[in-house]
Amino acid sequence: MVNQIVNKIENAPFILEMVETTSNLYRLGWDERNGGNISYLLSEEDITPFLDVTKTIRNIPMDFDGSALIGKYFLVTGSGKYFKNVQKAPSENLGIIRVAADGKSVDLLWGLENGAVPTSELPSHFMSHIARLSVNPNNRIVMHCHATHLLAMTFTHDLDECLFTRTLWQMCTECLVVFPDGVGIVPWLIPGTNEIGIATSEKMKETRLVVWPHHGIYGAGETMDETFGLIETAEKAAQVYTIVRSQGEVLQTITDEQLKMLGERFGVTPKSGYLNL
Ligand code: 13P
Ligand code: ZN
């Protein structure tokens, strides 16, 4: 029949990606309990084969200004939802929302069953989307997780962004190539607040990775794979750092001159001022 939606949304590529990613994050131990959240910017064309976008289930208020995203659709993880459970019940743990015309609420179009709400970190996600879109119109993903070794490093390493970034770059040769923009670091702030959202999004204008000391990390990117890979690469470097420190004295490392040569070879520009040359 014409206009009838026959495709099951559980089979939509963006739902499958979200299920796969949340499951992987859980299995890696970076999203214990309800830890972590993901938001995925979707186009109307992505959704219409699966959903009637004129049907709103309910309206959910937000207490920050999302005017810059009015009319935009997002697939989000639910607040208090366990990544462990997303695979077996996507419609209880995920939701598709559209930023409403008032810019201060979202319309729920699918999921978040039984009165669930979007992640409590929606301010940080939406403000980060706004920041990333201002520098890259193709940005679609914002991902937060409690990556274990990065989190641990915020206790033992200087929290200066330049020093922290350079240590990560030194731990694996690939790091500089994957995140030449380095990592931003916000002060310790209360999660879920507009304040941490503002601080995170300010950093997101310059870098796609933002560390939340003693909590976790935010990553942003054009695709789920790219964003996951970004966090995974930084986390691997932090794991190597952990092992290096536990082994003892460092006898040699990648020099700043070598990092510069690496950047030249791979056509990336290390964040200005981060190498001592
Ligand atoms: P939510 O369950 O509300 O997404 O919060 C989890 C979290 O990681 C908070 O920083
Ligand atoms: Zn968290």
CSV table of N, CA and C in Angstrom, one decimal, residues 13 22 125 143 163 222 240-241 261:
chain,number,residue,atom,x,y,z
A,13,PRO,N,19.6,0.8,9.7
A,13,PRO,CA,21.1,0.7,9.8
A,13,PRO,C,21.6,1.5,11.0
A,22,THR,N,26.9,0.2,21.4
A,22,THR,CA,26.7,0.1,22.9
A,22,THR,C,27.1,-1.3,23.4
A,125,HIS,N,25.8,16.8,25.1
A,125,HIS,CA,25.7,16.2,23.7
A,125,HIS,C,25.2,17.3,22.7
A,143,MET,N,29.8,10.9,21.5
A,143,MET,CA,29.9,9.7,22.3
A,143,MET,C,30.6,9.9,23.6
A,163,LEU,N,50.5,18.7,27.8
A,163,LEU,CA,51.3,17.6,28.3
A,163,LEU,C,50.5,16.3,28.2
A,222,GLU,N,32.2,12.0,12.4
A,222,GLU,CA,31.2,12.0,11.3
A,222,GLU,C,30.4,10.7,11.3
A,240,VAL,N,48.6,1.8,27.4
A,240,VAL,CA,50.0,1.6,27.2
A,240,VAL,C,50.8,2.5,28.3
A,241,TYR,N,50.3,3.7,28.5
A,241,TYR,CA,50.9,4.6,29.5
A,241,TYR,C,50.8,3.9,30.9
A,261,MET,N,57.9,14.7,12.0
A,261,MET,CA,58.1,13.9,10.8
A,261,MET,C,56.9,13.0,10.4
